[in-house]
mmCIF file of C-alpha atoms in Angstrom:
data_model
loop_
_atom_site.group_PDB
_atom_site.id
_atom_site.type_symbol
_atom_site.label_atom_id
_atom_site.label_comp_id
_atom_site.label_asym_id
_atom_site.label_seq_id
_atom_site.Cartn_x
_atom_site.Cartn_y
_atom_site.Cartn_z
ATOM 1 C CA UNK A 167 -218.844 22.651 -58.653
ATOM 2 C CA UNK A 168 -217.780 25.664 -60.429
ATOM 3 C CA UNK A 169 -220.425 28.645 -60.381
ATOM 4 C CA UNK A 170 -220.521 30.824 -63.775
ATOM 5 C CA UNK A 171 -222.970 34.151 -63.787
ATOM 6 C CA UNK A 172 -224.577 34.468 -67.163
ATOM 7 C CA UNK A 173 -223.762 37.535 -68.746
ATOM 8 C CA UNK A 174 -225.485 39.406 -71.354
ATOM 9 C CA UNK A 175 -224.125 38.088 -75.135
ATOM 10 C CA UNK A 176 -225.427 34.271 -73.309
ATOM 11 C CA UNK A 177 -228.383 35.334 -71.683
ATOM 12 C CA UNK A 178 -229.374 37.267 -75.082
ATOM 13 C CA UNK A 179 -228.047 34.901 -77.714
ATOM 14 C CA UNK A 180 -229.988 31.902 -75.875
ATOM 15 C CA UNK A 181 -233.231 33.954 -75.652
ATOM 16 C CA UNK A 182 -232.792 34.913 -79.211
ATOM 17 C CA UNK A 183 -232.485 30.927 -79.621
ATOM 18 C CA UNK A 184 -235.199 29.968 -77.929
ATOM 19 C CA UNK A 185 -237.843 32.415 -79.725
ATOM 20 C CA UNK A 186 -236.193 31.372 -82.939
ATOM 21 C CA UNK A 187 -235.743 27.981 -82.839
ATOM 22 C CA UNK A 188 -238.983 26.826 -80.792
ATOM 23 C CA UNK A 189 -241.685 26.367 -83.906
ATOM 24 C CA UNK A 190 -238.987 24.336 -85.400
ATOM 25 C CA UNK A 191 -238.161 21.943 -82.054
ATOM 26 C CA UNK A 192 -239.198 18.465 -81.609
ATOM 27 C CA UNK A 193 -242.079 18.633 -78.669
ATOM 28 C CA UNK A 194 -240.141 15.465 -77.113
ATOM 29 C CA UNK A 195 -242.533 15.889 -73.869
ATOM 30 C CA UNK A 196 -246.601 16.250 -73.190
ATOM 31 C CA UNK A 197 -245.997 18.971 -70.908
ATOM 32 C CA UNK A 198 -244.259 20.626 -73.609
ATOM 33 C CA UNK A 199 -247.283 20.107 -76.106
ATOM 34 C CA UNK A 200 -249.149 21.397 -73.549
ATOM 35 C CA UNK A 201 -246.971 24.515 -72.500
ATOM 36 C CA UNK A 202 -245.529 26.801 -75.159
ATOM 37 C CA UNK A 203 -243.963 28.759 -72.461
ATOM 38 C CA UNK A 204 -242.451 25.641 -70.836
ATOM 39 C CA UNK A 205 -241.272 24.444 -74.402
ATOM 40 C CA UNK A 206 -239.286 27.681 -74.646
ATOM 41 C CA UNK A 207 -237.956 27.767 -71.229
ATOM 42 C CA UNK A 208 -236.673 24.355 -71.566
ATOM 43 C CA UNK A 209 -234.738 25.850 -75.059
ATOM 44 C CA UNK A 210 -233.246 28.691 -73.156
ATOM 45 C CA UNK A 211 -232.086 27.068 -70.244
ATOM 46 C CA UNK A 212 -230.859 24.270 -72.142
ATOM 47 C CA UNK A 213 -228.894 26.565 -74.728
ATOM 48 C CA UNK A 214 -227.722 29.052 -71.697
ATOM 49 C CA UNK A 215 -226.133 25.969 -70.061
ATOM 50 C CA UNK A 216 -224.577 24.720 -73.300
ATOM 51 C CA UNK A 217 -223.044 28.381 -74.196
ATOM 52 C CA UNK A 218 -221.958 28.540 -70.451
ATOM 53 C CA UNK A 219 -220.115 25.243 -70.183
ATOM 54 C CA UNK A 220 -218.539 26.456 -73.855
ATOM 55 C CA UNK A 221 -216.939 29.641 -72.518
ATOM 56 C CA UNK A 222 -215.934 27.901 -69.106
ATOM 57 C CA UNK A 223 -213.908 25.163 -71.480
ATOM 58 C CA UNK A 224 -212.617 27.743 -73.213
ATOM 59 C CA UNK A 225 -211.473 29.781 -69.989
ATOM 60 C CA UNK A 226 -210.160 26.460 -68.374
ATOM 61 C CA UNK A 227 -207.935 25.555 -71.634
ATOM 62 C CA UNK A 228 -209.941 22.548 -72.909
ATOM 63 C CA UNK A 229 -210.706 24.047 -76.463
ATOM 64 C CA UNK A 230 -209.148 26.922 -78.064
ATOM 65 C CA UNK A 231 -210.561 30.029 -78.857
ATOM 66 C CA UNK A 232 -210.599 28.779 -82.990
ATOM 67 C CA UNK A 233 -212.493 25.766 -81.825
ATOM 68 C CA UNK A 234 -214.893 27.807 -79.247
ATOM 69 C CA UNK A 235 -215.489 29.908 -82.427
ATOM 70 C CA UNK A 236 -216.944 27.034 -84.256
ATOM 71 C CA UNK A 237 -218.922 25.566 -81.420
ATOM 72 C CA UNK A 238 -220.354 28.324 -80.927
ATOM 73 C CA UNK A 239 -221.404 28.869 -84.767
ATOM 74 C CA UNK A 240 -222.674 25.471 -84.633
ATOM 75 C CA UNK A 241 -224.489 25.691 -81.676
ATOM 76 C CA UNK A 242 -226.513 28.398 -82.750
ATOM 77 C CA UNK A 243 -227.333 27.385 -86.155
ATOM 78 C CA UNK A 244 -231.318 26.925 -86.782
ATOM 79 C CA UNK A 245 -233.018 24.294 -89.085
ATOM 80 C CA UNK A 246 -235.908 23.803 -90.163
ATOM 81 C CA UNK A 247 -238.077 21.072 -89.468
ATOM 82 C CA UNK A 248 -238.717 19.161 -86.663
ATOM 83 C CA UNK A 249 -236.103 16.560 -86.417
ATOM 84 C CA UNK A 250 -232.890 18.795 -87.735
ATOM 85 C CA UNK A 251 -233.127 21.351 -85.236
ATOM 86 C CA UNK A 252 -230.679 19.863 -82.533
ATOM 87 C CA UNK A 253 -227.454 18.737 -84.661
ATOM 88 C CA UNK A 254 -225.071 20.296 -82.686
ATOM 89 C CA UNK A 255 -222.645 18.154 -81.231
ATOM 90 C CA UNK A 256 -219.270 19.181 -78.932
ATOM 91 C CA UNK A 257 -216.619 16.713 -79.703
ATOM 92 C CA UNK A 258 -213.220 17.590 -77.688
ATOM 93 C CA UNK A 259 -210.357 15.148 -78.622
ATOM 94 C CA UNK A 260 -212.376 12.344 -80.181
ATOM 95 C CA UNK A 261 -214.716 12.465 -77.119
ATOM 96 C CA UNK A 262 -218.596 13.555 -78.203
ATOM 97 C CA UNK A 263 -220.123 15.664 -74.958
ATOM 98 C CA UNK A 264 -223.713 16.096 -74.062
ATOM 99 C CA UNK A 265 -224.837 19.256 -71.932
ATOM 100 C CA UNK A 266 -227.532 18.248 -69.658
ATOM 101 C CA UNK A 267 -229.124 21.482 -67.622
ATOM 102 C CA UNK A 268 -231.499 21.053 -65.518
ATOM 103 C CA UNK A 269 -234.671 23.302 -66.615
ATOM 104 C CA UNK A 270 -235.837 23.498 -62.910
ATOM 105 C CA UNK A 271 -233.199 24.740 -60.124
ATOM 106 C CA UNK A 272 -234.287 22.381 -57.639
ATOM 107 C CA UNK A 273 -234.640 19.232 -60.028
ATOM 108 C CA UNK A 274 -231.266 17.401 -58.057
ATOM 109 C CA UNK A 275 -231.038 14.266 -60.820
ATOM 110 C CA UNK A 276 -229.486 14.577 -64.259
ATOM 111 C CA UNK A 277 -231.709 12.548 -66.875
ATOM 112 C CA UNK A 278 -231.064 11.547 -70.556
ATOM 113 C CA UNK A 279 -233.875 9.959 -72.113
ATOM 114 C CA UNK A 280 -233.955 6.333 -72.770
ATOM 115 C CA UNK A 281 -234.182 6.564 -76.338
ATOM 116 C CA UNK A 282 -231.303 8.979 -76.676
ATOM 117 C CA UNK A 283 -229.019 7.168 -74.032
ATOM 118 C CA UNK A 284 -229.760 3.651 -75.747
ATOM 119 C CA UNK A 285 -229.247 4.841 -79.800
ATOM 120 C CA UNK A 286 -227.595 8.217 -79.617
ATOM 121 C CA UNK A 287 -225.239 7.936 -76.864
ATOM 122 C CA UNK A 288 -222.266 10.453 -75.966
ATOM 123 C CA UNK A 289 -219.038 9.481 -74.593
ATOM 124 C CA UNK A 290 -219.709 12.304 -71.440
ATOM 125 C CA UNK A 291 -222.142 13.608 -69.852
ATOM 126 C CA UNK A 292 -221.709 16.852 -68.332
ATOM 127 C CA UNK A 293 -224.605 17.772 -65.607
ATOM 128 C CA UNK A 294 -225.647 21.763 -65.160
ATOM 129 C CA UNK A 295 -228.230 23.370 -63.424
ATOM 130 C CA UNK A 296 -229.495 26.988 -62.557
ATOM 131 C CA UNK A 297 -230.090 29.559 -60.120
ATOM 132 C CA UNK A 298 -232.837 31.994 -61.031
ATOM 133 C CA UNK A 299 -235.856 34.037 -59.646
ATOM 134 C CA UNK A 300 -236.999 34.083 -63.662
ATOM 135 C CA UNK A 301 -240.766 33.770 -63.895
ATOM 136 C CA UNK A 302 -241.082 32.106 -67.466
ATOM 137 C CA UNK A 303 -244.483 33.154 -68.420
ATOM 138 C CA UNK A 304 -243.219 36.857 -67.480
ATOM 139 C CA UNK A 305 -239.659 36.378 -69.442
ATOM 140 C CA UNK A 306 -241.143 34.896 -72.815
ATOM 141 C CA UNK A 307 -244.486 36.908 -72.783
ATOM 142 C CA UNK A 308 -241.900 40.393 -73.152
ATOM 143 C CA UNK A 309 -238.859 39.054 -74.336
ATOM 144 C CA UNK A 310 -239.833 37.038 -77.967
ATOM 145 C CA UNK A 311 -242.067 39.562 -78.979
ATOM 146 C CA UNK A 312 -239.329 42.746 -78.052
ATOM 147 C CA UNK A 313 -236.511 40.489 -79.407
ATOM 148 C CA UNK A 314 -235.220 43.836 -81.209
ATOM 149 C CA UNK A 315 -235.378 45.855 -78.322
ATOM 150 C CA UNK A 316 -233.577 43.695 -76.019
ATOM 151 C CA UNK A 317 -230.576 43.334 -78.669
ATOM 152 C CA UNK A 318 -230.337 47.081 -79.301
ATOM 153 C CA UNK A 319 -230.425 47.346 -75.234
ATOM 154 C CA UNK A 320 -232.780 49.923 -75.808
ATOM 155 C CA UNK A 321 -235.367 48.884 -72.637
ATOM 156 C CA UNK A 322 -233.285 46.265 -71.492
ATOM 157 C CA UNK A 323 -229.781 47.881 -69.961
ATOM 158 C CA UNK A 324 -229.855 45.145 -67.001
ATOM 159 C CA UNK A 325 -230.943 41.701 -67.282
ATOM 160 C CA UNK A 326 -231.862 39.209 -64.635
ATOM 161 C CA UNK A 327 -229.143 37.895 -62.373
ATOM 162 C CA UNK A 328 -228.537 33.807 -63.829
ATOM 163 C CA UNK A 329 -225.791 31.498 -62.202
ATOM 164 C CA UNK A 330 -225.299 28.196 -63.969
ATOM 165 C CA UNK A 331 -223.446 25.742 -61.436
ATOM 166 C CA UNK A 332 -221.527 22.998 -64.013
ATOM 167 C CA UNK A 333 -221.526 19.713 -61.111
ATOM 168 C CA UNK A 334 -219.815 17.269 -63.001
ATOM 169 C CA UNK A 335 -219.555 14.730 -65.284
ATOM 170 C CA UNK A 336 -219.842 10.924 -66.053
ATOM 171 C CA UNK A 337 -218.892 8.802 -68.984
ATOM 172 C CA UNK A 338 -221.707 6.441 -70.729
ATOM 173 C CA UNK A 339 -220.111 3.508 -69.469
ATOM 174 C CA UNK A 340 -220.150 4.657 -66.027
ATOM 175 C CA UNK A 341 -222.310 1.618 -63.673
ATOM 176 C CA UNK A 342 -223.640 4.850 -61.351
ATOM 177 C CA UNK A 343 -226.144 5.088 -63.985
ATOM 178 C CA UNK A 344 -229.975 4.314 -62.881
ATOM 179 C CA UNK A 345 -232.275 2.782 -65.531
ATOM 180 C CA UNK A 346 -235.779 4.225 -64.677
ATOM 181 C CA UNK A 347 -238.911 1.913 -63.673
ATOM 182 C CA UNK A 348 -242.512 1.947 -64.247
ATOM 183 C CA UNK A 349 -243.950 5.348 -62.746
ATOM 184 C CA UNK A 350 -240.904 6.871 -61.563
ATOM 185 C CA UNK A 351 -241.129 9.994 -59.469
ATOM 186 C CA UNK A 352 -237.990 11.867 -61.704
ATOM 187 C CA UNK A 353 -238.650 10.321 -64.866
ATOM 188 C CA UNK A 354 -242.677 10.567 -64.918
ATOM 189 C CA UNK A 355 -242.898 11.690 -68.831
ATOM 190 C CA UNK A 356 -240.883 8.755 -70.001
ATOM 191 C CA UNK A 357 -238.339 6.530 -69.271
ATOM 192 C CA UNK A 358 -234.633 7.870 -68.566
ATOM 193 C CA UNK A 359 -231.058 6.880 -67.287
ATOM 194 C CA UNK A 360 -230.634 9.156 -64.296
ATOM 195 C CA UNK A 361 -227.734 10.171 -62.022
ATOM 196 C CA UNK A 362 -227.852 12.798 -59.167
ATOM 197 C CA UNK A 363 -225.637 15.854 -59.546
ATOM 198 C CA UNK A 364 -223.791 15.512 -56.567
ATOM 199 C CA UNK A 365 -222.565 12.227 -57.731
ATOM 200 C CA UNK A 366 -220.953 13.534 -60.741
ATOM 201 C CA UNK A 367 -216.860 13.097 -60.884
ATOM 202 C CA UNK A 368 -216.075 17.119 -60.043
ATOM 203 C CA UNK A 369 -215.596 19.020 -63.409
ATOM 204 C CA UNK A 370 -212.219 20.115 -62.765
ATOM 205 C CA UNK A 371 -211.218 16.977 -63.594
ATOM 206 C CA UNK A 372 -212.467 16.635 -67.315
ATOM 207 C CA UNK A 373 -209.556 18.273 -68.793
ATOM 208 C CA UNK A 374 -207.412 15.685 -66.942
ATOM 209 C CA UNK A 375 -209.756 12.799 -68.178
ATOM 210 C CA UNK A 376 -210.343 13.815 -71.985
ATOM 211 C CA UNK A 377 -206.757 14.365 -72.246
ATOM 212 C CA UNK A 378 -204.995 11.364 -70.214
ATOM 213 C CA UNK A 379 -207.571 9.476 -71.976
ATOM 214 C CA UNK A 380 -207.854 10.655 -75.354
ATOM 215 C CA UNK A 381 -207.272 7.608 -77.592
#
């Protein structure tokens, strides 16, 4: 598992995301109908994985800075409407990748939705989670409506200590894959494929696998 502590352009750029982008994200849950704060929790710590697991690739030699350039522009991008908001996909040497980040630390299972496993699959999936003593209510009560503030650093010269651990990864083919059943205990909003963490193939070994077997 390889440890990364968040610094400030990721922790800022995927807050900025989240207070930007939420009005114009898909509500794919009932909790996050229910929870505005939730819904833009689950934004940030999905986008501070994804821009984490960008710059590690980009330390660890699997894209080049040019490419990590243009992820990143596309990963950021915001439109509007509902279903156009999440277009951004990572595609290293013909494979498409998927950033799954666990919104709660202590969640242990990584989960793709049935519906996106089944019709809008990804080559890999790459399994993150995170280490924080955020309180969300606290973070997006402040932070979206002093967005200025915090980019100027004017009231914000420290920012919370954030480690995203990347555990792994797993191709779609892979038969360590659990379907989800009828009132399942990690999938309760809907149905999922699910995988625990720790049963991820190490993620010092994607560079090997993308590039030994890159069609």
């Amino acid at each position: 598992m390889e440890k990364i502590k968040v610094d400030y352009d990721t922790f800022i750029t995927s807050l900025w995301f989240a207070c930007s982008s939420a009005s114009q994200t898909f509500l794919r849950t009932k909790k996050s109908k229910k929870n505005i704060n939730l819904h833009l929790w689950r934004i940030f710590t999905g986008k501070l994985g994804e821009y984490s697991f960008l710059k590690w690739c980009l330390d660890y030699g699997i894209v080049s800075s040019i490419d990590f350039q243009k992820f990143r522009s596309e990963s950021f991008s915001i439109y509007f409407g509902t279903t156009n908001v999440d277009s951004f996909d990572l595609v290293i040497k013909d494979y498409s990748l998927d950033i799954k980040t666990t919104p709660n630390h202590k969640n242990r299972y990584m989960i793709v939705p049935e519906d996106q496993f089944e019709n809008h699959s990804k080559d890999i999936y790459v399994g993150l989670s995170i280490k924080h003593k955020l309180s969300i209510g606290k973070l997006f009560n402040i932070s979206c409506t002093e967005l200025n503030e915090l980019f100027n650093k004017r009231r914000y010269n420290s920012f919370p200590s954030i480690v995203v651990n990347i555990h792994g990864f797993i191709s779609k083919d892979d038969p360590k894959w659990e379907k989800s059943k009828e009132n399942d205990m990690i999938c309760p909003e809907k149905k999922c494929y699910k995988i625990k963490l720790s049963e991820l193939t190490p993620i010092k070994e994607l560079k090997g696998y993308i590039f030994r077997n890159n069609i």
